[in-house]
Structure formats: C-alpha cells, structure tokens
C-alpha cells in the first residue's frame, strides 16, 4: 500500500513549455486534490475531483488543467508554464471521511 | 471565503509545552485540522477536531476549539527536538471537503 504517490519529484521547465504532473493513490479514495505551496504561504487549492470523470476549480485554477479519467489517478497539466508557477505541488486524496492524505510533493521550477 | 491565520514562529525549550494558535473566519467550517510538515516532506495529518467538540486529546497532543471566537490551538506536551517542523492549521468546508490552510507556524525546539 503505497498511499499517495507523485511523479516526477523534481522538474525544471522553460517558460512556455508544457508538462503533466501525475498523482496516483491506491486507497480507493473518491476525492482527490491538487494544491500548490509557495514560501511563507499555506497550501492553496488549485483543482479538485469528487469522483472519476469529475473535476472542479479551486482557489487558484488559472493556468492549470486537470483530468480524472481513472479513479486512482489525478493529472495536473500546465499548458504554457510561467515563472509564477514555480512552486511545490502537492496532491491529496480522501474518502467520504474528512482525512486528506498527502503525497510527497513535486518541486517545479520555471525559468 | 474562508481565511485562516497563524503566527509564523514559535521557539520552546526541549521538555516544555508548545502552544500553536490559529484563527479562522467561516463559522460553517465542519472540521479543523493540524498538519505537520518536516523539511522537504509532504504534510502529515496530526489530529483533527469536529466543530461540535471543544477539546480532543491524543497522546501528547491536545486540541482546543473555541467556536465563539473561532480560535483553535494545538498544545504539544513535553516537546522534543523531533517536533521541530512547520505546523499548519486547516479548516474544512464545502461539499467536497475543501481545505483552507493557514500560512504555517515554524516550531523550533531548543536543547
């Protein structure tokens, strides 16, 4: 039981490049979330999903897209990366209960 | 929307008690959480409290909730050097259990 895993762990992009971050969970959780963490700030919700095939916008969705084609996977896409998207990205998943379990994070630098 | 605030820094001596405070604005928040983040790691759920409770104790951790003042605190008894980390307060609201995080309190435990 690996819990929540994220791929890749680190990435450096040039401005304008695209990439996809993968989040996978093996706990059969319905809810999945993408957050970003910037220095001196708490985590901010980008997008979330309440089940396979559903997605919704969080607090800071601009510049990102998501897909939840399979229950266990939640993908975060950056179509045209900008330096303002330099951040640490965390994925989380939860059941019908209220405990969110977090992945180890992806550190993204956009130059 | 919800706003969650915490003080940024706290230093204590090893063996003393630590108290980390948090305030939130949305009285409809159902659950309130404390997460711990060690350097370079993801978030670890420490404990949480349901909004109709005043106190919850879990080994060295005690959570106090004052609903009237929308104030939450985390007390760590017999603080150890391994407790040095950033502690995040988070409030849960919305049908998808979205979390709003504070900016985190850096706890430093001095020998």
PDB file of C-alpha atoms in Angstrom:
ATOM      1  CA  UNK A   1       0.000   0.000   0.000  1.00  0.00           C
ATOM      2  CA  UNK A   2       1.943   3.000  -1.293  1.00  0.00           C
ATOM      3  CA  UNK A   3      -0.650   5.640  -0.316  1.00  0.00           C
ATOM      4  CA  UNK A   4      -0.388   8.768  -2.483  1.00  0.00           C
ATOM      5  CA  UNK A   5       2.477   8.990  -4.949  1.00  0.00           C
ATOM      6  CA  UNK A   6       3.503  11.849  -7.225  1.00  0.00           C
ATOM      7  CA  UNK A   7       5.561  11.850 -10.417  1.00  0.00           C
ATOM      8  CA  UNK A   8       8.012  13.479 -11.030  1.00  0.00           C
ATOM      9  CA  UNK A   9       9.668  14.612  -7.780  1.00  0.00           C
ATOM     10  CA  UNK A  10      11.541  17.498  -9.426  1.00  0.00           C
ATOM     11  CA  UNK A  11      11.279  19.292 -12.762  1.00  0.00           C
ATOM     12  CA  UNK A  12      12.748  22.371 -14.396  1.00  0.00           C
ATOM     13  CA  UNK A  13      10.842  23.926 -17.290  1.00  0.00           C
ATOM     14  CA  UNK A  14      11.461  26.848 -19.571  1.00  0.00           C
ATOM     15  CA  UNK A  15       8.771  29.495 -19.919  1.00  0.00           C
ATOM     16  CA  UNK A  16       6.162  28.365 -22.432  1.00  0.00           C
ATOM     17  CA  UNK A  17       6.837  24.644 -22.099  1.00  0.00           C
ATOM     18  CA  UNK A  18       4.116  22.220 -21.073  1.00  0.00           C
ATOM     19  CA  UNK A  19       4.093  19.319 -18.653  1.00  0.00           C
ATOM     20  CA  UNK A  20       1.818  16.975 -16.752  1.00  0.00           C
ATOM     21  CA  UNK A  21       2.118  16.016 -13.099  1.00  0.00           C
ATOM     22  CA  UNK A  22       0.743  12.635 -12.131  1.00  0.00           C
ATOM     23  CA  UNK A  23      -0.867  11.772  -8.813  1.00  0.00           C
ATOM     24  CA  UNK A  24      -1.779   8.182  -8.018  1.00  0.00           C
ATOM     25  CA  UNK A  25      -3.496   6.686  -4.962  1.00  0.00           C
ATOM     26  CA  UNK A  26      -4.132   3.067  -4.103  1.00  0.00           C
ATOM     27  CA  UNK A  27      -6.633   3.608  -1.295  1.00  0.00           C
ATOM     28  CA  UNK A  28      -9.760   3.657  -3.494  1.00  0.00           C
ATOM     29  CA  UNK A  29     -10.458   7.260  -2.458  1.00  0.00           C
ATOM     30  CA  UNK A  30     -13.212   9.203  -4.193  1.00  0.00           C
ATOM     31  CA  UNK A  31     -11.862  12.702  -3.555  1.00  0.00           C
ATOM     32  CA  UNK A  32      -8.577  13.995  -4.951  1.00  0.00           C
ATOM     33  CA  UNK A  33      -6.987  17.452  -4.786  1.00  0.00           C
ATOM     34  CA  UNK A  34      -4.115  19.459  -6.203  1.00  0.00           C
ATOM     35  CA  UNK A  35      -2.506  22.185  -4.087  1.00  0.00           C
ATOM     36  CA  UNK A  36       0.442  24.493  -4.542  1.00  0.00           C
ATOM     37  CA  UNK A  37       2.711  25.678  -1.742  1.00  0.00           C
ATOM     38  CA  UNK A  38       4.689  28.903  -2.015  1.00  0.00           C
ATOM     39  CA  UNK A  39       7.223  30.244   0.530  1.00  0.00           C
ATOM     40  CA  UNK A  40       5.591  31.823   3.572  1.00  0.00           C
ATOM     41  CA  UNK A  41       2.163  30.718   2.486  1.00  0.00           C
ATOM     42  CA  UNK A  42      -0.027  27.789   3.258  1.00  0.00           C
ATOM     43  CA  UNK A  43      -1.263  25.396   0.634  1.00  0.00           C
ATOM     44  CA  UNK A  44      -3.741  26.782  -1.875  1.00  0.00           C
ATOM     45  CA  UNK A  45      -6.236  24.591  -3.703  1.00  0.00           C
ATOM     46  CA  UNK A  46      -5.840  24.540  -7.495  1.00  0.00           C
ATOM     47  CA  UNK A  47      -8.406  21.957  -8.639  1.00  0.00           C
ATOM     48  CA  UNK A  48     -10.187  19.012  -7.107  1.00  0.00           C
ATOM     49  CA  UNK A  49     -12.264  15.988  -8.061  1.00  0.00           C
ATOM     50  CA  UNK A  50     -15.104  14.275  -6.216  1.00  0.00           C
ATOM     51  CA  UNK A  51     -15.026  11.132  -8.352  1.00  0.00           C
ATOM     52  CA  UNK A  52     -13.908   9.553 -11.594  1.00  0.00           C
ATOM     53  CA  UNK A  53     -14.721  11.794 -14.558  1.00  0.00           C
ATOM     54  CA  UNK A  54     -15.387  14.913 -12.428  1.00  0.00           C
ATOM     55  CA  UNK A  55     -13.240  17.995 -11.839  1.00  0.00           C
ATOM     56  CA  UNK A  56     -13.830  21.413 -10.294  1.00  0.00           C
ATOM     57  CA  UNK A  57     -11.905  24.660  -9.800  1.00  0.00           C
ATOM     58  CA  UNK A  58     -10.346  25.601  -6.503  1.00  0.00           C
ATOM     59  CA  UNK A  59      -8.951  28.894  -5.275  1.00  0.00           C
ATOM     60  CA  UNK A  60      -6.150  29.349  -7.863  1.00  0.00           C
ATOM     61  CA  UNK A  61      -7.080  27.427 -11.056  1.00  0.00           C
ATOM     62  CA  UNK A  62      -5.770  29.818 -13.750  1.00  0.00           C
ATOM     63  CA  UNK A  63      -3.043  28.351 -15.956  1.00  0.00           C
ATOM     64  CA  UNK A  64      -3.785  24.756 -14.947  1.00  0.00           C
ATOM     65  CA  UNK A  65      -5.984  21.960 -16.244  1.00  0.00           C
ATOM     66  CA  UNK A  66      -6.820  18.610 -14.683  1.00  0.00           C
ATOM     67  CA  UNK A  67      -8.260  15.247 -15.654  1.00  0.00           C
ATOM     68  CA  UNK A  68      -9.563  12.274 -13.673  1.00  0.00           C
ATOM     69  CA  UNK A  69     -10.075   9.526 -16.250  1.00  0.00           C
ATOM     70  CA  UNK A  70      -9.381   6.768 -13.745  1.00  0.00           C
ATOM     71  CA  UNK A  71     -10.396   6.781 -10.098  1.00  0.00           C
ATOM     72  CA  UNK A  72      -6.866   6.211  -8.871  1.00  0.00           C
ATOM     73  CA  UNK A  73      -5.175   8.931 -10.964  1.00  0.00           C
ATOM     74  CA  UNK A  74      -5.462  12.719 -10.975  1.00  0.00           C
ATOM     75  CA  UNK A  75      -3.403  14.623 -13.550  1.00  0.00           C
ATOM     76  CA  UNK A  76      -2.403  18.281 -13.357  1.00  0.00           C
ATOM     77  CA  UNK A  77      -1.395  19.957 -16.615  1.00  0.00           C
ATOM     78  CA  UNK A  78       0.452  23.169 -17.333  1.00  0.00           C
ATOM     79  CA  UNK A  79      -0.100  24.097 -20.985  1.00  0.00           C
ATOM     80  CA  UNK A  80       2.292  27.056 -21.118  1.00  0.00           C
ATOM     81  CA  UNK A  81       4.425  27.320 -17.993  1.00  0.00           C
ATOM     82  CA  UNK A  82       5.172  30.730 -16.466  1.00  0.00           C
ATOM     83  CA  UNK A  83       7.721  31.705 -13.788  1.00  0.00           C
ATOM     84  CA  UNK A  84       4.780  32.439 -11.438  1.00  0.00           C
ATOM     85  CA  UNK A  85       4.055  28.709 -11.483  1.00  0.00           C
ATOM     86  CA  UNK A  86       7.353  27.921  -9.778  1.00  0.00           C
ATOM     87  CA  UNK A  87       6.152  26.164  -6.642  1.00  0.00           C
ATOM     88  CA  UNK A  88       5.875  22.881  -4.788  1.00  0.00           C
ATOM     89  CA  UNK A  89       2.804  20.943  -5.869  1.00  0.00           C
ATOM     90  CA  UNK A  90       1.031  18.545  -3.540  1.00  0.00           C
ATOM     91  CA  UNK A  91      -1.639  16.042  -4.340  1.00  0.00           C
ATOM     92  CA  UNK A  92      -4.034  14.682  -1.714  1.00  0.00           C
ATOM     93  CA  UNK A  93      -6.816  12.132  -1.584  1.00  0.00           C
ATOM     94  CA  UNK A  94      -9.683  11.443   0.816  1.00  0.00           C
ATOM     95  CA  UNK A  95     -12.586   9.092   1.401  1.00  0.00           C
ATOM     96  CA  UNK A  96     -16.086  10.130   2.403  1.00  0.00           C
ATOM     97  CA  UNK A  97     -14.472  10.925   5.718  1.00  0.00           C
ATOM     98  CA  UNK A  98     -12.518  14.036   6.416  1.00  0.00           C
ATOM     99  CA  UNK A  99      -8.901  12.905   6.431  1.00  0.00           C
ATOM    100  CA  UNK A 100      -6.862  14.058   3.470  1.00  0.00           C
ATOM    101  CA  UNK A 101      -3.669  12.104   2.813  1.00  0.00           C
ATOM    102  CA  UNK A 102      -0.895  13.974   1.041  1.00  0.00           C
ATOM    103  CA  UNK A 103       1.743  12.881  -1.434  1.00  0.00           C
ATOM    104  CA  UNK A 104       5.432  13.819  -1.065  1.00  0.00           C
ATOM    105  CA  UNK A 105       5.230  16.767  -3.472  1.00  0.00           C
ATOM    106  CA  UNK A 106       6.698  17.831  -6.835  1.00  0.00           C
ATOM    107  CA  UNK A 107       9.158  20.715  -6.863  1.00  0.00           C
ATOM    108  CA  UNK A 108       8.723  22.668 -10.113  1.00  0.00           C
ATOM    109  CA  UNK A 109      10.969  25.493 -11.289  1.00  0.00           C
ATOM    110  CA  UNK A 110      10.049  27.557 -14.341  1.00  0.00           C
ATOM    111  CA  UNK A 111      12.896  29.674 -15.753  1.00  0.00           C
TER     112      UNK A 111
ATOM    113  CA  UNK B   1     -14.274  32.764   1.517  1.00  0.00           C
ATOM    114  CA  UNK B   2     -12.548  31.207   4.483  1.00  0.00           C
ATOM    115  CA  UNK B   3      -9.456  32.852   5.914  1.00  0.00           C
ATOM    116  CA  UNK B   4      -7.137  31.014   8.310  1.00  0.00           C
ATOM    117  CA  UNK B   5      -4.360  32.786  10.210  1.00  0.00           C
ATOM    118  CA  UNK B   6      -1.448  31.605  12.345  1.00  0.00           C
ATOM    119  CA  UNK B   7       1.586  33.205  13.902  1.00  0.00           C
ATOM    120  CA  UNK B   8       4.727  32.482  11.878  1.00  0.00           C
ATOM    121  CA  UNK B   9       7.272  31.402  14.502  1.00  0.00           C
ATOM    122  CA  UNK B  10       7.456  29.728  17.915  1.00  0.00           C
ATOM    123  CA  UNK B  11      10.540  28.674  19.900  1.00  0.00           C
ATOM    124  CA  UNK B  12      10.425  26.496  23.003  1.00  0.00           C
ATOM    125  CA  UNK B  13      12.898  24.600  25.182  1.00  0.00           C
ATOM    126  CA  UNK B  14      13.004  20.830  24.986  1.00  0.00           C
ATOM    127  CA  UNK B  15      10.674  19.360  27.601  1.00  0.00           C
ATOM    128  CA  UNK B  16       8.411  22.436  27.741  1.00  0.00           C
ATOM    129  CA  UNK B  17       4.901  22.589  26.295  1.00  0.00           C
ATOM    130  CA  UNK B  18       4.276  24.264  22.952  1.00  0.00           C
ATOM    131  CA  UNK B  19       1.039  26.036  22.095  1.00  0.00           C
ATOM    132  CA  UNK B  20       0.324  26.939  18.473  1.00  0.00           C
ATOM    133  CA  UNK B  21      -2.670  29.160  17.804  1.00  0.00           C
ATOM    134  CA  UNK B  22      -4.931  29.569  14.797  1.00  0.00           C
ATOM    135  CA  UNK B  23      -7.982  31.659  13.949  1.00  0.00           C
ATOM    136  CA  UNK B  24     -10.492  31.105  11.175  1.00  0.00           C
ATOM    137  CA  UNK B  25     -13.381  33.131   9.794  1.00  0.00           C
ATOM    138  CA  UNK B  26     -16.016  30.723   8.439  1.00  0.00           C
ATOM    139  CA  UNK B  27     -18.308  29.585  11.235  1.00  0.00           C
ATOM    140  CA  UNK B  28     -19.687  26.835   8.969  1.00  0.00           C
ATOM    141  CA  UNK B  29     -16.339  25.006   8.887  1.00  0.00           C
ATOM    142  CA  UNK B  30     -17.094  21.426   9.877  1.00  0.00           C
ATOM    143  CA  UNK B  31     -13.671  20.022  10.738  1.00  0.00           C
ATOM    144  CA  UNK B  32     -10.442  21.705  11.767  1.00  0.00           C
ATOM    145  CA  UNK B  33      -7.094  20.046  11.253  1.00  0.00           C
ATOM    146  CA  UNK B  34      -3.485  20.195  12.319  1.00  0.00           C
ATOM    147  CA  UNK B  35      -0.831  19.028   9.866  1.00  0.00           C
ATOM    148  CA  UNK B  36       2.935  18.738  10.384  1.00  0.00           C
ATOM    149  CA  UNK B  37       5.485  19.323   7.626  1.00  0.00           C
ATOM    150  CA  UNK B  38       9.148  18.440   8.032  1.00  0.00           C
ATOM    151  CA  UNK B  39      11.761  19.914   5.641  1.00  0.00           C
ATOM    152  CA  UNK B  40      11.419  18.597   2.102  1.00  0.00           C
ATOM    153  CA  UNK B  41       8.467  16.379   3.003  1.00  0.00           C
ATOM    154  CA  UNK B  42       4.735  16.290   2.455  1.00  0.00           C
ATOM    155  CA  UNK B  43       2.086  17.039   5.043  1.00  0.00           C
ATOM    156  CA  UNK B  44       1.376  14.583   7.829  1.00  0.00           C
ATOM    157  CA  UNK B  45      -2.051  14.672   9.456  1.00  0.00           C
ATOM    158  CA  UNK B  46      -1.553  15.016  13.216  1.00  0.00           C
ATOM    159  CA  UNK B  47      -5.090  15.338  14.505  1.00  0.00           C
ATOM    160  CA  UNK B  48      -8.424  16.948  13.788  1.00  0.00           C
ATOM    161  CA  UNK B  49     -11.486  18.076  15.671  1.00  0.00           C
ATOM    162  CA  UNK B  50     -15.121  18.211  14.694  1.00  0.00           C
ATOM    163  CA  UNK B  51     -16.748  21.604  15.084  1.00  0.00           C
ATOM    164  CA  UNK B  52     -19.184  20.428  17.780  1.00  0.00           C
ATOM    165  CA  UNK B  53     -16.320  19.422  20.098  1.00  0.00           C
ATOM    166  CA  UNK B  54     -14.397  21.662  22.499  1.00  0.00           C
ATOM    167  CA  UNK B  55     -11.349  19.518  23.108  1.00  0.00           C
ATOM    168  CA  UNK B  56      -9.595  16.461  21.771  1.00  0.00           C
ATOM    169  CA  UNK B  57      -6.593  14.726  23.313  1.00  0.00           C
ATOM    170  CA  UNK B  58      -4.313  12.304  21.514  1.00  0.00           C
ATOM    171  CA  UNK B  59      -1.207  11.241  23.483  1.00  0.00           C
ATOM    172  CA  UNK B  60       0.998  14.381  23.726  1.00  0.00           C
ATOM    173  CA  UNK B  61      -1.351  16.456  21.566  1.00  0.00           C
ATOM    174  CA  UNK B  62      -4.315  18.467  22.851  1.00  0.00           C
ATOM    175  CA  UNK B  63      -6.565  20.442  20.529  1.00  0.00           C
ATOM    176  CA  UNK B  64      -8.808  23.160  21.956  1.00  0.00           C
ATOM    177  CA  UNK B  65     -11.593  24.757  19.941  1.00  0.00           C
ATOM    178  CA  UNK B  66     -13.387  27.973  20.883  1.00  0.00           C
ATOM    179  CA  UNK B  67     -16.218  28.207  18.367  1.00  0.00           C
ATOM    180  CA  UNK B  68     -17.455  31.554  19.622  1.00  0.00           C
ATOM    181  CA  UNK B  69     -14.079  33.202  18.954  1.00  0.00           C
ATOM    182  CA  UNK B  70     -13.249  30.901  16.003  1.00  0.00           C
ATOM    183  CA  UNK B  71      -9.962  30.061  17.690  1.00  0.00           C
ATOM    184  CA  UNK B  72      -8.119  26.749  17.527  1.00  0.00           C
ATOM    185  CA  UNK B  73      -4.986  25.747  19.406  1.00  0.00           C
ATOM    186  CA  UNK B  74      -2.605  22.803  19.395  1.00  0.00           C
ATOM    187  CA  UNK B  75      -0.708  22.001  22.577  1.00  0.00           C
ATOM    188  CA  UNK B  76       2.271  19.656  22.394  1.00  0.00           C
ATOM    189  CA  UNK B  77       3.303  18.355  25.801  1.00  0.00           C
ATOM    190  CA  UNK B  78       6.946  17.537  26.601  1.00  0.00           C
ATOM    191  CA  UNK B  79       8.168  18.986  23.298  1.00  0.00           C
ATOM    192  CA  UNK B  80      11.102  17.118  21.747  1.00  0.00           C
ATOM    193  CA  UNK B  81      13.657  18.136  19.123  1.00  0.00           C
ATOM    194  CA  UNK B  82      11.864  15.802  16.692  1.00  0.00           C
ATOM    195  CA  UNK B  83       8.820  18.062  16.963  1.00  0.00           C
ATOM    196  CA  UNK B  84      10.685  20.847  15.159  1.00  0.00           C
ATOM    197  CA  UNK B  85       8.709  21.404  11.943  1.00  0.00           C
ATOM    198  CA  UNK B  86       6.107  23.644  10.346  1.00  0.00           C
ATOM    199  CA  UNK B  87       2.591  23.166  11.714  1.00  0.00           C
ATOM    200  CA  UNK B  88      -0.396  24.036   9.547  1.00  0.00           C
ATOM    201  CA  UNK B  89      -3.900  24.700  10.705  1.00  0.00           C
ATOM    202  CA  UNK B  90      -6.633  23.972   8.128  1.00  0.00           C
ATOM    203  CA  UNK B  91     -10.401  24.447   8.023  1.00  0.00           C
ATOM    204  CA  UNK B  92     -12.742  22.203   6.054  1.00  0.00           C
ATOM    205  CA  UNK B  93     -15.826  23.484   4.295  1.00  0.00           C
ATOM    206  CA  UNK B  94     -17.826  22.823   1.163  1.00  0.00           C
ATOM    207  CA  UNK B  95     -19.402  19.669  -0.218  1.00  0.00           C
ATOM    208  CA  UNK B  96     -16.023  18.420  -1.491  1.00  0.00           C
ATOM    209  CA  UNK B  97     -14.344  18.913   1.907  1.00  0.00           C
ATOM    210  CA  UNK B  98     -12.054  21.596   0.560  1.00  0.00           C
ATOM    211  CA  UNK B  99      -9.326  22.659   2.973  1.00  0.00           C
ATOM    212  CA  UNK B 100      -8.192  26.237   3.550  1.00  0.00           C
ATOM    213  CA  UNK B 101      -4.745  26.375   5.153  1.00  0.00           C
ATOM    214  CA  UNK B 102      -3.043  28.903   7.353  1.00  0.00           C
ATOM    215  CA  UNK B 103       0.457  30.023   6.399  1.00  0.00           C
ATOM    216  CA  UNK B 104       2.069  27.683   8.927  1.00  0.00           C
ATOM    217  CA  UNK B 105       3.924  28.108  12.233  1.00  0.00           C
ATOM    218  CA  UNK B 106       7.618  27.229  12.296  1.00  0.00           C
ATOM    219  CA  UNK B 107       8.248  25.471  15.631  1.00  0.00           C
ATOM    220  CA  UNK B 108      11.865  25.407  16.775  1.00  0.00           C
ATOM    221  CA  UNK B 109      12.746  23.259  19.780  1.00  0.00           C
ATOM    222  CA  UNK B 110      15.910  24.374  21.552  1.00  0.00           C
ATOM    223  CA  UNK B 111      18.029  21.884  23.536  1.00  0.00           C
TER     224      UNK B 111
END
